[in-house]
Coordinates of C-alpha atoms in Angstrom, one line a residue:
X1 CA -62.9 90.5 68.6
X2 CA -59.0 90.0 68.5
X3 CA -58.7 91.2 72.2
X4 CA -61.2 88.1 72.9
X5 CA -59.5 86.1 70.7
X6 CA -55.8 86.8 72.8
X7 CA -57.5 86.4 76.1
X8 CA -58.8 82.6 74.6
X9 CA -55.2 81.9 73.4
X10 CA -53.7 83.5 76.5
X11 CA -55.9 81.0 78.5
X12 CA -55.0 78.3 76.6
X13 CA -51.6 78.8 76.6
X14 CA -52.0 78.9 80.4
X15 CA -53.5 75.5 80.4
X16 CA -51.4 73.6 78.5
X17 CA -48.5 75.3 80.7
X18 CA -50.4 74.1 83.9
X19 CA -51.1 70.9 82.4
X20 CA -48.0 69.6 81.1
X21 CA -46.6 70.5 84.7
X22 CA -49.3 68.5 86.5
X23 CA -48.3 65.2 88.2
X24 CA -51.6 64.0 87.0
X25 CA -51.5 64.4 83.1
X26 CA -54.6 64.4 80.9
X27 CA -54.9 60.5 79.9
X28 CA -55.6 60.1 76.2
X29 CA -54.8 56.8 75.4
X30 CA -56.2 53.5 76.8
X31 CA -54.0 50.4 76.2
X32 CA -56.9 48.7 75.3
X33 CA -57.2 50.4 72.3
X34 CA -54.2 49.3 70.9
X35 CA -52.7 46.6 72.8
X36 CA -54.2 44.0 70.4
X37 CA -52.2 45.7 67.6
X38 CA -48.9 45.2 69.6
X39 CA -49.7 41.4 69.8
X40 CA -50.6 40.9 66.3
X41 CA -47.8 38.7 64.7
X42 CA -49.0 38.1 61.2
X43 CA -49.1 40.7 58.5
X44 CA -51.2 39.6 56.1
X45 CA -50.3 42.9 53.7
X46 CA -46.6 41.3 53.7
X47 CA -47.3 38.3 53.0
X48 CA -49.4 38.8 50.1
X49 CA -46.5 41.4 48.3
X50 CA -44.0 38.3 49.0
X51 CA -46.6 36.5 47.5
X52 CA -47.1 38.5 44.8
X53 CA -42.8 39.0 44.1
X54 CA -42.7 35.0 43.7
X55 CA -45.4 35.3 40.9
X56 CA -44.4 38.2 39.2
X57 CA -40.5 37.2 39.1
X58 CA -41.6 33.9 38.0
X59 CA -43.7 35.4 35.0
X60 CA -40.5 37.6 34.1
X61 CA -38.0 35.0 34.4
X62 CA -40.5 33.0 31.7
X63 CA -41.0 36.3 29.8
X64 CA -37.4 38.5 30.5
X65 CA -38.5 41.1 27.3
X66 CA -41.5 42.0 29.5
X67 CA -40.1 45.2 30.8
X68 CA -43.1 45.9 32.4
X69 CA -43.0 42.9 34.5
X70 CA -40.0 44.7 35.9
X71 CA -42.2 47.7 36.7
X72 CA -44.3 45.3 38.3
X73 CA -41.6 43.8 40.8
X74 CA -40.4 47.3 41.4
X75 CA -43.4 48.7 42.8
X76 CA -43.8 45.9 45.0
X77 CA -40.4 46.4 46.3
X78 CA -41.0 49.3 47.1
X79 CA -44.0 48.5 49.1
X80 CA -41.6 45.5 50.9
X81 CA -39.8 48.9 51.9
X82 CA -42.5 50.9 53.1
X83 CA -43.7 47.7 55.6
X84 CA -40.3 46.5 56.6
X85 CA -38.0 49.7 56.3
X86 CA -35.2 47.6 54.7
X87 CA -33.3 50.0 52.5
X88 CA -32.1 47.2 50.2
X89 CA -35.8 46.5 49.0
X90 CA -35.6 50.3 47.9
X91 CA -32.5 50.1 46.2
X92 CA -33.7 47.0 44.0
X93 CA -37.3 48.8 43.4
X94 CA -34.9 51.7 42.1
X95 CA -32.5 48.9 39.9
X96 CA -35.4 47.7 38.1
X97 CA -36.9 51.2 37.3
X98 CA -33.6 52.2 36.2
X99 CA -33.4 49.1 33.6
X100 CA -37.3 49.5 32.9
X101 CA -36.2 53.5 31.6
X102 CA -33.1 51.7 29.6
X103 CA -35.3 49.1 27.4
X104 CA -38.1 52.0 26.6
X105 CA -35.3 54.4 25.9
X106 CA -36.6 56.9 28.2
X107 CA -39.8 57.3 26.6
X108 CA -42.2 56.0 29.0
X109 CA -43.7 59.1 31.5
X110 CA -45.0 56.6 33.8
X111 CA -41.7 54.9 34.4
X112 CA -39.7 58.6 35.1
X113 CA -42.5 59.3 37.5
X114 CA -42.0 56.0 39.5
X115 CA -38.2 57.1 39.3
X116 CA -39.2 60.1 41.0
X117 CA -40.8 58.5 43.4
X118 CA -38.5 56.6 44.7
X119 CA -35.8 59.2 45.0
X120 CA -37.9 61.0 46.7
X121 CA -38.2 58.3 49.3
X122 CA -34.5 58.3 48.7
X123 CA -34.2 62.1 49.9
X124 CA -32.3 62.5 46.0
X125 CA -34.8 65.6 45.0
X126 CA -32.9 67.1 42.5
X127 CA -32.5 63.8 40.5
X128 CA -36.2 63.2 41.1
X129 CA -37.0 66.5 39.8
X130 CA -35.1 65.5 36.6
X131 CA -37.6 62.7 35.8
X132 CA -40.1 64.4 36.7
X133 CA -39.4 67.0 34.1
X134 CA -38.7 64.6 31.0
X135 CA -42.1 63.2 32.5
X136 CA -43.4 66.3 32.1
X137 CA -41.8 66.9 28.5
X138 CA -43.2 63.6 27.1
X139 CA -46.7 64.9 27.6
X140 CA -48.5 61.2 28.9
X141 CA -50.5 62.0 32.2
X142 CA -49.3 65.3 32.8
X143 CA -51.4 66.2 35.8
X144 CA -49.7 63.3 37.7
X145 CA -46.6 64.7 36.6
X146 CA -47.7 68.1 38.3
X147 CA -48.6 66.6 41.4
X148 CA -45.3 65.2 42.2
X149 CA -43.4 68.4 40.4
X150 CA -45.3 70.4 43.4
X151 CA -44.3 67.7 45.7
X152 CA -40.4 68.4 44.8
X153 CA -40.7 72.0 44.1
X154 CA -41.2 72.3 47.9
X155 CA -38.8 69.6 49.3
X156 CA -36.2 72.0 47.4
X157 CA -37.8 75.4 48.4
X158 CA -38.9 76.0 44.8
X159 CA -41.5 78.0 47.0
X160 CA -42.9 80.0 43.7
X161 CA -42.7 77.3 41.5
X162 CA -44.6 74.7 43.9
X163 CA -47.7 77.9 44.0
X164 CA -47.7 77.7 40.3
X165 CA -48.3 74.2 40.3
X166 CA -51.2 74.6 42.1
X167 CA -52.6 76.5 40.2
X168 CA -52.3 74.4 37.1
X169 CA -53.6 71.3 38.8
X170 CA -56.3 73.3 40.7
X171 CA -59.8 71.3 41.8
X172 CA -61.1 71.2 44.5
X173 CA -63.0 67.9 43.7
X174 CA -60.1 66.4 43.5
X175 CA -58.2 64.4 47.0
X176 CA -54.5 65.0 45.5
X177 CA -55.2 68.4 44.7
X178 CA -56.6 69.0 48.5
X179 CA -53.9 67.6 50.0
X180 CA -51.5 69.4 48.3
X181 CA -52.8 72.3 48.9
X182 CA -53.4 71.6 52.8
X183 CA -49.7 71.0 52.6
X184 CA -49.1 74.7 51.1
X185 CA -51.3 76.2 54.1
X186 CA -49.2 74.3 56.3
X187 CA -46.1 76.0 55.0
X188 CA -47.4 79.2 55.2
X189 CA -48.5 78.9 58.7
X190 CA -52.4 78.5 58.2
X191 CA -52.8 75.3 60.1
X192 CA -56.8 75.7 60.6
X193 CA -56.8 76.2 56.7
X194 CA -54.8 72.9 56.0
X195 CA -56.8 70.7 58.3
X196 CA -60.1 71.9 57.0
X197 CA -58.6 70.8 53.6
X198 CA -57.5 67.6 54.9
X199 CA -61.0 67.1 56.2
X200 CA -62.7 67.9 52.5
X201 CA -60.0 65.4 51.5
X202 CA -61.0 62.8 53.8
X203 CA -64.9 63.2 52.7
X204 CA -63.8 61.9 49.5
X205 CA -61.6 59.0 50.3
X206 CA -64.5 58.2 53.0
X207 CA -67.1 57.2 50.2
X208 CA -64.8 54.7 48.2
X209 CA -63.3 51.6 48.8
X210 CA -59.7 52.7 48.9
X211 CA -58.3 51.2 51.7
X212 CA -54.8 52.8 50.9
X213 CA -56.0 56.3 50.7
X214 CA -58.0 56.1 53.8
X215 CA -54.9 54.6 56.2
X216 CA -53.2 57.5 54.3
X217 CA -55.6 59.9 55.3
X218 CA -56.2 59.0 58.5
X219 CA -52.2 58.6 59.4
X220 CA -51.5 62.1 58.6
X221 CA -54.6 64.0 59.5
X222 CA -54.0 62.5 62.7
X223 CA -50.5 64.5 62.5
X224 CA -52.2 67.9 61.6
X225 CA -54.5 67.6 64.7
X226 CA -51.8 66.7 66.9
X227 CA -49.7 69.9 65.7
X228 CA -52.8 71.8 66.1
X229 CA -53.1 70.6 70.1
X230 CA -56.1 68.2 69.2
X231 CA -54.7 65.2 70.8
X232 CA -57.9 63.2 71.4
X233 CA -58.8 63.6 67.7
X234 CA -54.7 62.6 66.7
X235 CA -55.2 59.4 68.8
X236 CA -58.7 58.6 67.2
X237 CA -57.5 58.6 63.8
X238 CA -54.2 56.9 64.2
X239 CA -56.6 54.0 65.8
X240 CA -58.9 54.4 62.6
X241 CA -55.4 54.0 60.8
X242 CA -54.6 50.8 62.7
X243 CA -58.2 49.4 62.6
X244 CA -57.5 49.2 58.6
X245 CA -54.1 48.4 58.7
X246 CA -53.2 46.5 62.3
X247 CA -49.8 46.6 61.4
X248 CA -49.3 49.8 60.3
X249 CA -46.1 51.3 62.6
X250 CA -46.5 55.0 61.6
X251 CA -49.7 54.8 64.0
X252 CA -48.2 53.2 66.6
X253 CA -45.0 55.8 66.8
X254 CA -47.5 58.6 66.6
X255 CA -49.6 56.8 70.1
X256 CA -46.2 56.3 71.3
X257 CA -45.3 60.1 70.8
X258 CA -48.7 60.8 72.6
X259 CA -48.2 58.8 75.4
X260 CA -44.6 60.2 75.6
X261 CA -44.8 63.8 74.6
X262 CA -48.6 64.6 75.8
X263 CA -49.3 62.0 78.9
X264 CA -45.7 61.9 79.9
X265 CA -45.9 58.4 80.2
X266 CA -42.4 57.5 79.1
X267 CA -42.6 53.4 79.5
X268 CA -45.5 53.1 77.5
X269 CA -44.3 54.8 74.6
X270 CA -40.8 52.8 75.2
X271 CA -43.1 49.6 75.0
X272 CA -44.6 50.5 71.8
X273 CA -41.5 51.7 69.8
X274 CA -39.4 48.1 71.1
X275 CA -42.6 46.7 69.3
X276 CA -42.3 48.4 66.0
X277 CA -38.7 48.1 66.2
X278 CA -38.6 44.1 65.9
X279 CA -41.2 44.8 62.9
X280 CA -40.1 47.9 61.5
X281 CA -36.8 48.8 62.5
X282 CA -35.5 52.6 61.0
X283 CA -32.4 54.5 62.7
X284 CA -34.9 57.1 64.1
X285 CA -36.7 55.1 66.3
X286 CA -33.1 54.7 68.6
X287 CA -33.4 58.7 68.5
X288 CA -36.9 58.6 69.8
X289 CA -35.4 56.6 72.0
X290 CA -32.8 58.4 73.3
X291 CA -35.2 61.4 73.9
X292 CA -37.3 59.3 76.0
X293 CA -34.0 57.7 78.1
X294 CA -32.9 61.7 78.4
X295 CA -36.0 62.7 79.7
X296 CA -36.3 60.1 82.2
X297 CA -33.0 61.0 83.6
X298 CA -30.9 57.5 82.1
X299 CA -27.9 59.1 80.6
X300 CA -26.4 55.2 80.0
X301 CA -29.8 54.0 78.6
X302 CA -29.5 57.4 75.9
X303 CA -25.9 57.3 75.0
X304 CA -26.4 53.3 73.8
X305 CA -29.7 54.1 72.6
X306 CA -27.4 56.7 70.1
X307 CA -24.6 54.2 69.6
X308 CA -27.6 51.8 68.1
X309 CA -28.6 54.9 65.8
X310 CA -24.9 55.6 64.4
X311 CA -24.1 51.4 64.1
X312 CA -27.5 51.1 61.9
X313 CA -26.8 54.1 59.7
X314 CA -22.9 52.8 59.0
X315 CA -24.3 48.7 58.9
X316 CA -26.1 50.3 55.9
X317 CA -26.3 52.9 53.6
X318 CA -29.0 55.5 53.9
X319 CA -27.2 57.5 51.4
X320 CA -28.8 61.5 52.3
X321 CA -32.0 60.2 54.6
X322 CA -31.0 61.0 57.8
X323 CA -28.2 64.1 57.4
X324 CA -30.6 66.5 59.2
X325 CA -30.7 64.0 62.0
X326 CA -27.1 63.6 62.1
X327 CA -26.3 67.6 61.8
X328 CA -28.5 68.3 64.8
X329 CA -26.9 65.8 67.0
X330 CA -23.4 66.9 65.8
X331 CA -24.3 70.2 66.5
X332 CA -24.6 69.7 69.4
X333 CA -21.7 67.2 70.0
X334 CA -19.0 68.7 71.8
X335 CA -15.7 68.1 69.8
X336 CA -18.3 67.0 66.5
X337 CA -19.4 70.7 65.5
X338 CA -17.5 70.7 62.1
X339 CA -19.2 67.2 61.4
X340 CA -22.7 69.5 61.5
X341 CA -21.3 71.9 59.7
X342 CA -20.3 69.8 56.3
X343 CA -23.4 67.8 56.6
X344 CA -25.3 71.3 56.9
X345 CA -24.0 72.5 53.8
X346 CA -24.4 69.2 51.8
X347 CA -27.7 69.6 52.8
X348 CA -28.0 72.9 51.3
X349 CA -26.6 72.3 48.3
X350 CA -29.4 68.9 48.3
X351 CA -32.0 71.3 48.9
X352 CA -31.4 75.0 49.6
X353 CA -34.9 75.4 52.0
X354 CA -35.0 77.2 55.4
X355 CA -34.4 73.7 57.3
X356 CA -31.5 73.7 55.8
X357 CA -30.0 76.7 56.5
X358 CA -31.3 76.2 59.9
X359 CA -28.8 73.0 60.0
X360 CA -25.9 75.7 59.7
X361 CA -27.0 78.6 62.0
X362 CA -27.5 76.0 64.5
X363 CA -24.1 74.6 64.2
X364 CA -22.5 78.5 64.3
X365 CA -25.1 78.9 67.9
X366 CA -23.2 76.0 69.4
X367 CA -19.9 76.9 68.4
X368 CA -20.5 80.1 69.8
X369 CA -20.5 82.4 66.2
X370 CA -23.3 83.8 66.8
X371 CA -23.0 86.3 64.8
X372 CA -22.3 84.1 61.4
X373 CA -25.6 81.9 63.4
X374 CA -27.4 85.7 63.1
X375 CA -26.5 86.5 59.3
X376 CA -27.7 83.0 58.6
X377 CA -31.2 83.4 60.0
X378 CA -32.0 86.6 59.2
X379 CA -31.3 85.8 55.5
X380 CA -33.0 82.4 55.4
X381 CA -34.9 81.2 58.4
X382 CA -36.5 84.3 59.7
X383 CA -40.4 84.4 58.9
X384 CA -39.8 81.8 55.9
X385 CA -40.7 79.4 58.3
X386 CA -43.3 77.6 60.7
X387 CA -41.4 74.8 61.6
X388 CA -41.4 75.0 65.7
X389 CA -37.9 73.5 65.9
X390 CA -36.3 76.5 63.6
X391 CA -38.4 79.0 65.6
X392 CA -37.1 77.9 68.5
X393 CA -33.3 78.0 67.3
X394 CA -34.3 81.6 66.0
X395 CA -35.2 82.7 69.5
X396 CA -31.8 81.3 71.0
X397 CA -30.1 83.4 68.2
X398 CA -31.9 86.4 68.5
X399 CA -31.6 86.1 72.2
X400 CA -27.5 85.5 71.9
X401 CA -27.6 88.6 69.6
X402 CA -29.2 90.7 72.1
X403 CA -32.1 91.2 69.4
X404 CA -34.5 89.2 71.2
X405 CA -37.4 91.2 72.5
X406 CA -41.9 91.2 73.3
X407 CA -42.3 92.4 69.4
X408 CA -40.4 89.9 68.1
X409 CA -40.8 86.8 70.0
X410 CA -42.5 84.0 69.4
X411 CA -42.4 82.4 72.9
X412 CA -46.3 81.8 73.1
X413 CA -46.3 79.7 69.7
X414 CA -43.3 77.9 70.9
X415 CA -45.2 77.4 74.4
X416 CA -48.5 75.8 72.3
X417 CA -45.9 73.7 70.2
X418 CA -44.3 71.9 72.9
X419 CA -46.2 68.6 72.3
X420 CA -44.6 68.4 68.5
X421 CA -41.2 69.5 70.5
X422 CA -41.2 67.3 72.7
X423 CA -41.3 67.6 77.2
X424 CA -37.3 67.6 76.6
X425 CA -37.4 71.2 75.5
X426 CA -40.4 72.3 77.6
X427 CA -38.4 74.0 80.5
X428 CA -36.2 75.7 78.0
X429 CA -38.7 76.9 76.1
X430 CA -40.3 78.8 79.2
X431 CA -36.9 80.1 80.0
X432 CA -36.3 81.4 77.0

């Protein structure tokens, strides 16, 4: 059985090898499927939370001892975020949590949760984790208070804590539950496992009217499909995502990634990120970009494409969001290593997980330490992770190191991840 199993894998290995070199790529995406959703120009879902702001700060300005009014405004601030990435809208949702937690005294779990939330968006784990632990102390809705604990637990590699939490808010009936524990399988490398769990999940969102959940659902199974090499089924549920929400740009970016990463078809995906980007404009979409200008050869189009990415991020303040972003590109900066390397240790003192420490060996690798790049790995990164991107830098280590060998490679994983990679790193990949 597992010699069939390697021949299967070898074969599909093989394919995707053959395919991704093929001047005639496998075509997934129709622009007819989605084209309407790039001319749409009204968002009904914005309007109505403007809508809703001008009621609700109209009832507090009436009624300014109404704290809750203020929790009101702040969660639909927070959803003004989420549709029109301005980081502003997240800073106010934050200002009136914050005053909401003054006037109760601290008392309210609720409140602390919703504080959690939005550092969490805000990439501020530890603080988040602080709320979420007074939360916890004050006893009201403590499974919800679980939930999100596990959520932070791993986003600061609290690995055994995040396990325990599962097991306290274990049921299987239950959609946040299953997702959370699709996420865990994830980590630990059992991709089959978590999408089978995002499946159950999706059954139950499926037979209720929650719009929210299902766009949710459907966004980020499509994600686990497309890391898994099921590209038809990634595109047909980021479509399901946009049938409910026509507007929704974490869709579109994942059809633009397709058409980019999978098809090859570079313009297309341009097309579709300068269409979220006059809706929905976030620093990372000049990086996507810039990996789209470098693949097709433009070293002008890239380099301006990165200028747009640095003027954004000092035009406003994204606090921690996007140090990982930065540290990479330092990294691999010439004249910008040191840059990497203060950012790569903020970030592990932010949160200590192995993407972190992978931030630092890969700023020793292209400084050429690599023997400070091999100490780093082997105590952090080295089977604690699944992410393609830190495998990959492992294999350049070990490879620099001399250590790099048929046992311990994981070249043929790398091969199959090449879609989540991205066609820049396909030929170094095969090299490797």
């Amino acid at each position: 059985m597992k010699t069939k199993v390697y021949i299967i894998t070898l074969l599909m290995v093989t394919f995707f090898i053959v395919s991704c070199n093929s001047n005639k790529p496998i075509q997934i995406t129709q622009k007819n499927d989605f084209q309407k959703y790039l001319n749409t120009t009204e968002n009904d879902k914005l309007e109505d939370v403007k809508k809703d702001i001008v009621f609700w700060e109209k009832k507090y300005n009436d009624s300014p001892n109404q704290y809750t009014y203020l929790v009101t405004l702040s969660g639909l601030y927070s959803q003004l975020f989420e549709i029109k990435a301005t980081i502003d809208d997240l800073y106010y949702s934050e200002k009136l949590l914050l005053e909401s937690n003054k006037r109760v005294n601290g008392e309210k779990a609720g409140i602390h949760r919703s504080i959690a939330k939005n550092y969490i968006s805000q990439h501020r784990f530890k603080e988040a984790l602080s709320h979420l632990e007074k939360a916890n102390a004050l006893g009201e809705n403590k499974k919800g208070t679980q939930k999100m604990l596990f959520d932070v637990y791993m986003e600061l590699g609290n690995y055994d804590l995040a396990e325990g939490m599962l097991t306290e808010i274990k049921d299987f009936k239950d959609f946040d539950y299953l997702i959370r524990l699709a996420k865990w399988n994830d980590h630990k490398g059992d991709l089959d496992t978590a999408i089978d769990l995002m499946e159950k999940a999706m059954s139950i969102v499926e037979i209720t009217k929650n719009e929210d959940l299902k766009v949710w659902i459907y966004s980020n199974i499509a994600d686990f499909y497309g890391h898994a090499g099921r590209i038809q089924e990634a595109y047909d549920y980021y479509l399901k995502t946009l049938a409910i929400d026509n507007n929704n740009t974490y869709a579109l970016k994942g059809i633009a990634w397709i058409s980019f990463s999978y098809e090859r078809n570079s313009q297309q995906a341009l097309d579709i990120i300068q269409y979220i980007e006059n809706k929905h404009s976030v620093p990372d979409l000049f990086l996507l970009k810039a990996d789209i200008y470098d693949y097709q050869g433009k070293e002008k189009e890239k380099q301006l494409a990165l200028h747009h990415y640095f003027a954004m991020l000092s035009n406003h303040d994204y606090g921690d969001m996007y140090n990982k972003y930065n540290a990479l590109l330092y990294a691999e900066m010439p004249g910008e290593t040191e840059k990497a390397f203060v950012l790569a240790k903020k970030e592990i003192g932010n949160r200590p997980t192995p993407e972190s420490y992978d931030l630092l060996a890969w700023s020793y690798y292209n400084m050429g330490d690599y023997k400070n790049a091999h100490d780093i790995i082997t105590k952090y990164t080295l089977h604690k992770s699944h992410e393609p991107l830190i495998m990959y830098h492992n294999e350049l280590i070990l490879k620099a190191n001399n250590e790099l060998g048929k046992q311990n490679s994981h070249k043929n994983e790398l091969v199959e991840s090449i879609f989540e990679l991205g066609p820049n790193l396909e030929e170094k990949i095969i090299n490797i």
